[in-house]
PDB file of C-alpha atoms in Angstrom:
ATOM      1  CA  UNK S   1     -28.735 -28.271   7.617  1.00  0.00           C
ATOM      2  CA  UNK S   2     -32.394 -28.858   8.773  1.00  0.00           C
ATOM      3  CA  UNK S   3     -32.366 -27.674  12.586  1.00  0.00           C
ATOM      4  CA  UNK S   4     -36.017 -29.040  13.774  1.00  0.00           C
ATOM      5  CA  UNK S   5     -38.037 -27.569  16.773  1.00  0.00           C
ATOM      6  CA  UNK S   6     -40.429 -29.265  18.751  1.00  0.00           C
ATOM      7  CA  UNK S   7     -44.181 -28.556  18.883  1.00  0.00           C
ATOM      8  CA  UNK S   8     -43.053 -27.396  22.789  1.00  0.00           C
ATOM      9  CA  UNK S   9     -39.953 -25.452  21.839  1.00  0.00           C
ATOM     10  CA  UNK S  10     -39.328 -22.236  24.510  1.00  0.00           C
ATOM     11  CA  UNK S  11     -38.206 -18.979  23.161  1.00  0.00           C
ATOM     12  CA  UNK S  12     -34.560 -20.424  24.342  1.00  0.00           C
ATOM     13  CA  UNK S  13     -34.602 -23.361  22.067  1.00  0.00           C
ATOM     14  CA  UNK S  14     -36.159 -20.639  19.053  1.00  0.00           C
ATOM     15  CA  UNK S  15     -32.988 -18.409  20.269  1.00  0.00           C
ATOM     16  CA  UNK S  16     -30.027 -21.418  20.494  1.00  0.00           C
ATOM     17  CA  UNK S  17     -31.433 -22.416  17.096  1.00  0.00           C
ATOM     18  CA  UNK S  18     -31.349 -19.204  15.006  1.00  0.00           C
ATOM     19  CA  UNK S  19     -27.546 -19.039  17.016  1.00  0.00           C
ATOM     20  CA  UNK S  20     -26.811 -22.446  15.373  1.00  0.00           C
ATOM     21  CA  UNK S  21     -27.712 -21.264  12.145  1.00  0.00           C
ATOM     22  CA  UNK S  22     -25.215 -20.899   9.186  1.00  0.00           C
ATOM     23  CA  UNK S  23     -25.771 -19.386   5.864  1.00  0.00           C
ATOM     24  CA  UNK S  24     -28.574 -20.964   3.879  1.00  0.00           C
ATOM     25  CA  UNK S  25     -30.009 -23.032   7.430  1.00  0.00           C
ATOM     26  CA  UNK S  26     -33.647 -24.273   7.847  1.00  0.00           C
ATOM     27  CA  UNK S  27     -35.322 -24.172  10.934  1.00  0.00           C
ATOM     28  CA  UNK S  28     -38.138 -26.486  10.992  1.00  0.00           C
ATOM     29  CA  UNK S  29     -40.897 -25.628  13.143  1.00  0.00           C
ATOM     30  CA  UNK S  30     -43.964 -28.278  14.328  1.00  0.00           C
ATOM     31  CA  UNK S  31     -46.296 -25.881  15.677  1.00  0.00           C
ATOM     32  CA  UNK S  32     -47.856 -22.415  14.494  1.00  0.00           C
ATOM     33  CA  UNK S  33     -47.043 -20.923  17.460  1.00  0.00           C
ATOM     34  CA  UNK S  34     -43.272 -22.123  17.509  1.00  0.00           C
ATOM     35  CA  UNK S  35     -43.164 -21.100  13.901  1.00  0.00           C
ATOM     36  CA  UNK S  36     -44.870 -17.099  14.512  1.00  0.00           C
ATOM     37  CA  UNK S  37     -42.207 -17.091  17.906  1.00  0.00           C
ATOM     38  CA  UNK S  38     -39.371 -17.499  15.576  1.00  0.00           C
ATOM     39  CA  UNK S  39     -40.156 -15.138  13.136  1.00  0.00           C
ATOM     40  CA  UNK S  40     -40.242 -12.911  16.145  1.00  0.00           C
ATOM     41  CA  UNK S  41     -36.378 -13.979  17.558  1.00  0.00           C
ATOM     42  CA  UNK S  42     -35.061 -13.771  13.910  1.00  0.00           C
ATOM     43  CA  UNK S  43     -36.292 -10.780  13.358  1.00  0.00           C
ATOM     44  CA  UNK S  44     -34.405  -9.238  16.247  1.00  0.00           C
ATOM     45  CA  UNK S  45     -31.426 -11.178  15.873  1.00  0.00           C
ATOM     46  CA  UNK S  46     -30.398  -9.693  12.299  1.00  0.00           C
ATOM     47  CA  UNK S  47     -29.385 -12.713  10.903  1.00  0.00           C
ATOM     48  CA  UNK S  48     -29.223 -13.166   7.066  1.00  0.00           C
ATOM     49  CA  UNK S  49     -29.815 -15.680   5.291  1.00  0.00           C
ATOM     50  CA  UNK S  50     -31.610 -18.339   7.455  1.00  0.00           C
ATOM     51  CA  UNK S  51     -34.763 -19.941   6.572  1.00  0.00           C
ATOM     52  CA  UNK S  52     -37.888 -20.944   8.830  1.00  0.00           C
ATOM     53  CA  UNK S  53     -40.250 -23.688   7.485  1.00  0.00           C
ATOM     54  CA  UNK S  54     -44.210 -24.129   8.959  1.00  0.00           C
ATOM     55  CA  UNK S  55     -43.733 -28.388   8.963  1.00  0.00           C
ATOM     56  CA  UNK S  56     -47.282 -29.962   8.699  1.00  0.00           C
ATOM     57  CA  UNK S  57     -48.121 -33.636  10.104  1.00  0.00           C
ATOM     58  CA  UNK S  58     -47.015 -35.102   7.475  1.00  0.00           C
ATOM     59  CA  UNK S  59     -43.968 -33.524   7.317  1.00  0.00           C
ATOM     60  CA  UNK S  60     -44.490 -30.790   4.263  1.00  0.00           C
ATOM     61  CA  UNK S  61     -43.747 -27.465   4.188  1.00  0.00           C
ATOM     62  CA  UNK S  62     -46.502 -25.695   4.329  1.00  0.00           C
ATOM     63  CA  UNK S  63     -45.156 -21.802   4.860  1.00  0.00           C
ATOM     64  CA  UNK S  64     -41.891 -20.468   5.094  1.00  0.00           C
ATOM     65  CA  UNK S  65     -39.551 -17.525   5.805  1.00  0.00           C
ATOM     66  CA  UNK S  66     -36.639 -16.250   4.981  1.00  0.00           C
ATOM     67  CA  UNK S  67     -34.239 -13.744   6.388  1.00  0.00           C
ATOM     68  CA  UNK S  68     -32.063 -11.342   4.366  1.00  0.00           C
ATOM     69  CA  UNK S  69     -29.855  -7.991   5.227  1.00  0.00           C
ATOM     70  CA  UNK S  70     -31.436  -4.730   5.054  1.00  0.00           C
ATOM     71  CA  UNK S  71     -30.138  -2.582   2.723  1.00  0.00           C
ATOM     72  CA  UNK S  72     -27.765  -5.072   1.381  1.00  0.00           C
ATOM     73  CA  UNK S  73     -27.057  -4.983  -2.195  1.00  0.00           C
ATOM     74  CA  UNK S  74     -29.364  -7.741  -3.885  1.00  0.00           C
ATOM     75  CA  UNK S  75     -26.907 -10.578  -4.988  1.00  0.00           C
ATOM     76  CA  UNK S  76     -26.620 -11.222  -8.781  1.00  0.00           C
ATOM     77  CA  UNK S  77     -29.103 -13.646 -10.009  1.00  0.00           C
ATOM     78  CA  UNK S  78     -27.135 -15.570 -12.985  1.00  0.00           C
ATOM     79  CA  UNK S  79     -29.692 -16.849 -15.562  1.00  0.00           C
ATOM     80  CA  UNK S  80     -27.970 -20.255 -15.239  1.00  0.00           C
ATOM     81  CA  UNK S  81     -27.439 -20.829 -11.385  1.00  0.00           C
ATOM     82  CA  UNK S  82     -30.772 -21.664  -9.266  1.00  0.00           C
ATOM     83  CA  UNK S  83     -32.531 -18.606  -7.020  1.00  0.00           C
ATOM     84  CA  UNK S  84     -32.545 -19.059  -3.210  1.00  0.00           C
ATOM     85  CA  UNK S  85     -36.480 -19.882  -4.008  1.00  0.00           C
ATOM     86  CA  UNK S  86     -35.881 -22.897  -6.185  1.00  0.00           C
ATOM     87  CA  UNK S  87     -33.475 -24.161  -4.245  1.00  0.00           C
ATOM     88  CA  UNK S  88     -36.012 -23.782  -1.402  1.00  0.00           C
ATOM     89  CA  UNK S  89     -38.180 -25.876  -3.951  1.00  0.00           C
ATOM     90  CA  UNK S  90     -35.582 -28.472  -4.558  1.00  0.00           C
ATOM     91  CA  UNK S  91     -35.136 -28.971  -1.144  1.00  0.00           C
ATOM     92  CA  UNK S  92     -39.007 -29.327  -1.244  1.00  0.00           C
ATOM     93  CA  UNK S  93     -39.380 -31.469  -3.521  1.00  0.00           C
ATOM     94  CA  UNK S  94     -35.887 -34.252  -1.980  1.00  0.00           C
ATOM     95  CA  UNK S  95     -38.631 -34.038   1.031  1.00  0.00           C
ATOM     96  CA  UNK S  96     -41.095 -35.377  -0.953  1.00  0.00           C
ATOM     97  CA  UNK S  97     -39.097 -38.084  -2.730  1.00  0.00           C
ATOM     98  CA  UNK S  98     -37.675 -39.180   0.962  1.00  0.00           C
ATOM     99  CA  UNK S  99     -41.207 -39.961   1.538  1.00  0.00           C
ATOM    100  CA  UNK S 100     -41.496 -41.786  -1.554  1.00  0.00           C
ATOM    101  CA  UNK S 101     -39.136 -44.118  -0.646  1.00  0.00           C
ATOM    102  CA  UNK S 102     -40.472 -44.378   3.042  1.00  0.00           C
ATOM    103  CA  UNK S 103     -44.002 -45.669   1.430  1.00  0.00           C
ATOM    104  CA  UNK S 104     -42.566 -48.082  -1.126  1.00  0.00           C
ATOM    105  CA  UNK S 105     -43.004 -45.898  -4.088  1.00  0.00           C
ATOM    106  CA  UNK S 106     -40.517 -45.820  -6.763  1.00  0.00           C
ATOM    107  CA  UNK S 107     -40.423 -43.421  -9.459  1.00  0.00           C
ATOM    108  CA  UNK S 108     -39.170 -44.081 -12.843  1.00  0.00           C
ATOM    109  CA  UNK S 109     -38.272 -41.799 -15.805  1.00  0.00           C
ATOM    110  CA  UNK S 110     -38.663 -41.859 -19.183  1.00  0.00           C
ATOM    111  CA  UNK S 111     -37.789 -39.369 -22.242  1.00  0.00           C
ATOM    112  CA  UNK S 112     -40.808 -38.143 -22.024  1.00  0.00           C
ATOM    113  CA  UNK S 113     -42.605 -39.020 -18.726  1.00  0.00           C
ATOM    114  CA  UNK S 114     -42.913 -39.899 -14.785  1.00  0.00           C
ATOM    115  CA  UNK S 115     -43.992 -42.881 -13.818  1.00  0.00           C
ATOM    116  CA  UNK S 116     -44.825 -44.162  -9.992  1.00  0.00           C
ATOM    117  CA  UNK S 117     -45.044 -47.822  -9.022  1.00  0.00           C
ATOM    118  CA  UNK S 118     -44.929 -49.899  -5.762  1.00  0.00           C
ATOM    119  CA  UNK S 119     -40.663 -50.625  -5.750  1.00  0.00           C
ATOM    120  CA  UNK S 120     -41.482 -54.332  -4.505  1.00  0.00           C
ATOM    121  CA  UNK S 121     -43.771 -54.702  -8.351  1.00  0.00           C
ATOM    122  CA  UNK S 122     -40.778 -52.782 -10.118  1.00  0.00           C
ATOM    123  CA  UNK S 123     -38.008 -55.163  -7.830  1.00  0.00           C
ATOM    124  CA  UNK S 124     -39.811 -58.122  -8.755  1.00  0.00           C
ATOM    125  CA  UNK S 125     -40.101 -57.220 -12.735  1.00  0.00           C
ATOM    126  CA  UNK S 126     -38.896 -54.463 -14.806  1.00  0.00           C
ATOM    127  CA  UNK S 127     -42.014 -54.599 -17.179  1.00  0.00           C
ATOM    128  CA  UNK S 128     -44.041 -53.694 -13.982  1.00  0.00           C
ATOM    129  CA  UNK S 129     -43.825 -49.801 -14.989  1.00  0.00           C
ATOM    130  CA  UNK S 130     -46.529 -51.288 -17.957  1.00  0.00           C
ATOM    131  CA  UNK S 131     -49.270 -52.439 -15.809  1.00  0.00           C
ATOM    132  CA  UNK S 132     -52.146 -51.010 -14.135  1.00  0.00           C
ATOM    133  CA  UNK S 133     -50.315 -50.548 -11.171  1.00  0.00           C
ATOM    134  CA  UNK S 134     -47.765 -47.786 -12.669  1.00  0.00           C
ATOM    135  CA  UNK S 135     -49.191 -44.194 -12.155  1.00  0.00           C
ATOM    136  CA  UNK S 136     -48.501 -41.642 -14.374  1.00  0.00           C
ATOM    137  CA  UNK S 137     -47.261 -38.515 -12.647  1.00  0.00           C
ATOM    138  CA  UNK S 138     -48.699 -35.234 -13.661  1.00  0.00           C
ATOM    139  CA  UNK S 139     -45.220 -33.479 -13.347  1.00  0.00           C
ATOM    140  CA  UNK S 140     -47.068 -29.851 -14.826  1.00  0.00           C
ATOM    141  CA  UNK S 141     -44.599 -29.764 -17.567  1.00  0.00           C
ATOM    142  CA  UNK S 142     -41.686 -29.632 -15.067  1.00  0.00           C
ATOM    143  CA  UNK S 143     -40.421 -32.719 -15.632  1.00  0.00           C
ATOM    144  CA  UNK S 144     -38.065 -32.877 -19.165  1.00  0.00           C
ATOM    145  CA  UNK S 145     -36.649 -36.469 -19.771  1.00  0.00           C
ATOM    146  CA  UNK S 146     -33.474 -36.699 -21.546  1.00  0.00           C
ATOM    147  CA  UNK S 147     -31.822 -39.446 -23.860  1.00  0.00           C
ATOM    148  CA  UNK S 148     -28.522 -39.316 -24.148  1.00  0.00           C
ATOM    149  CA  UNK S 149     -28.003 -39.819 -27.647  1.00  0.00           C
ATOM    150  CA  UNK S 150     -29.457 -36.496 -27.934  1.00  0.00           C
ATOM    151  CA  UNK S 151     -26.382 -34.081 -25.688  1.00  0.00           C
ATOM    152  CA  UNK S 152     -24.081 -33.372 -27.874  1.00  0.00           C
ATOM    153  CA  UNK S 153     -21.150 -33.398 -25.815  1.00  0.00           C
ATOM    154  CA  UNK S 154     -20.104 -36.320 -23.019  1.00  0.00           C
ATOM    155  CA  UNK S 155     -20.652 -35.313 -19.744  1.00  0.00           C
ATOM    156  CA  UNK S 156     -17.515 -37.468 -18.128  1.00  0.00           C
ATOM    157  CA  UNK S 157     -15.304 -38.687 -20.964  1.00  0.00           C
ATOM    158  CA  UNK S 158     -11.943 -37.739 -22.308  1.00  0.00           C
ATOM    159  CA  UNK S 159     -11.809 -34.596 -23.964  1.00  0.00           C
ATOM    160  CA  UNK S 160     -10.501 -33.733 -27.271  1.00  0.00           C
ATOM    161  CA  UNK S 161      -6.930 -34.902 -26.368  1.00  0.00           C
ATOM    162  CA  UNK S 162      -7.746 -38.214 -24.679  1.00  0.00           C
ATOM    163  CA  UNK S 163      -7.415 -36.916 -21.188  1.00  0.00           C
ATOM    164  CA  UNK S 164      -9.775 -37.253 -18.722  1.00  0.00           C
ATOM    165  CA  UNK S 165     -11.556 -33.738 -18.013  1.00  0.00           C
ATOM    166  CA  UNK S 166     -11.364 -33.933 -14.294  1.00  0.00           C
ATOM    167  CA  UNK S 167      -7.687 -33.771 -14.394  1.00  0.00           C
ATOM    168  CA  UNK S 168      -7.978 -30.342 -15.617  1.00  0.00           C
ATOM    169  CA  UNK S 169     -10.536 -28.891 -13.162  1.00  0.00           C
ATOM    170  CA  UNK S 170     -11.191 -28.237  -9.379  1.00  0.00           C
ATOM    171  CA  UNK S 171     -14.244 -29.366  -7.580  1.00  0.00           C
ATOM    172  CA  UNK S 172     -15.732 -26.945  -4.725  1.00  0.00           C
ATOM    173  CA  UNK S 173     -18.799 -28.526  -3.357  1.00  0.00           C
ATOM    174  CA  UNK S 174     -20.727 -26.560  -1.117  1.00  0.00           C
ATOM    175  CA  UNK S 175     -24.021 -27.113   1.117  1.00  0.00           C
ATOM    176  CA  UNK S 176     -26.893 -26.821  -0.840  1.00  0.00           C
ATOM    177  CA  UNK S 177     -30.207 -28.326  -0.382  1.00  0.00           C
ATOM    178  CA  UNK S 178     -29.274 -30.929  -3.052  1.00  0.00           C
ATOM    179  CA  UNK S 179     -26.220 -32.327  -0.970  1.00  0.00           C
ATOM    180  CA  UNK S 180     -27.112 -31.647   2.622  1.00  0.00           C
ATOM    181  CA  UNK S 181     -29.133 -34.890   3.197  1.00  0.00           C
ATOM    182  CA  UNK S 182     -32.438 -33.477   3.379  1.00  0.00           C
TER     183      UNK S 182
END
């Protein structure tokens, strides 16, 4: 959950914020000063696991913070489950997409690349994505389109016995920047 402070924010509101906090929190901050003040108040507080975010004007990230336990026992980073930092990223970059969609700019995938267009153009006509009004995105290589065709097992289908695989499993879903509506 995003917790936002204003540019005028007293050390109480810092202090009811960083009490609001749960695990894995983000307290948005408007101003430098706000932002410096509750570093401050979450330092003394001791509480783990909450993170402060500089916001610019534009509404970007532009430095952060993060709180952790001293002396706690680092947790296990598994090679196949995202670090606190790139789901800070993640979070990062659903910002960014929000404001995609706030200035009329859809993005669409391919295999292979990124491609940005005005959504009315892309509304109005699929082939839109081919004229000079599409943008490729310079996605830096971290961008890896996907054809089906090429997994080679379904990812929601019956399984080997005609069942449906979510009979046969439990779902836990937990707040992470990708489903907390940032």
């Amino acid at each position: 959950m995003d917790i936002n402070l204003s540019p005028l924010a007293s050390l109480e509101d810092i202090r009811d914020a960083i009490r609001r906090c749960g695990a894995e929190d983000v307290i948005c901050c408007h101003a430098e000063a706000v932002f410096h003040e509750a570093k401050r108040a979450l330092q003394q507080s001791a509480k783990a696991d909450v993170t402060l975010q500089l916001i610019d004007y534009d509404g970007y990230a532009i430095r952060q913070a993060s709180s952790r336990r001293k002396g706690a026992p680092a947790k296990p980073k598994l090679s196949d489950q995202l670090t606190r930092q790139q789901m800070a990223v993640v979070s990062a970059l659903e910002k960014v997409l929000q404001h995609c969609r706030r200035h009329n700019i859809a993005l669409v995938g391919f295999s292979d690349s990124l491609v940005a267009v005005p959504a009315h153009l892309l509304e109005q006509d699929s082939h839109a994505v081919h004229t000079m009004a599409a943008l490729e995105v310079n996605t830096h290589q971290a961008y890896c389109g996907m054809d089906w065709d090429d997994l080679e097992e379904p990812v929601d289908g019956p399984d080997v016995e005609g069942h449906d695989a979510g009979d046969n499993m439990d779902l836990t879903e937990t707040n992470t920047p990708a489903n907390t509506g940032v």
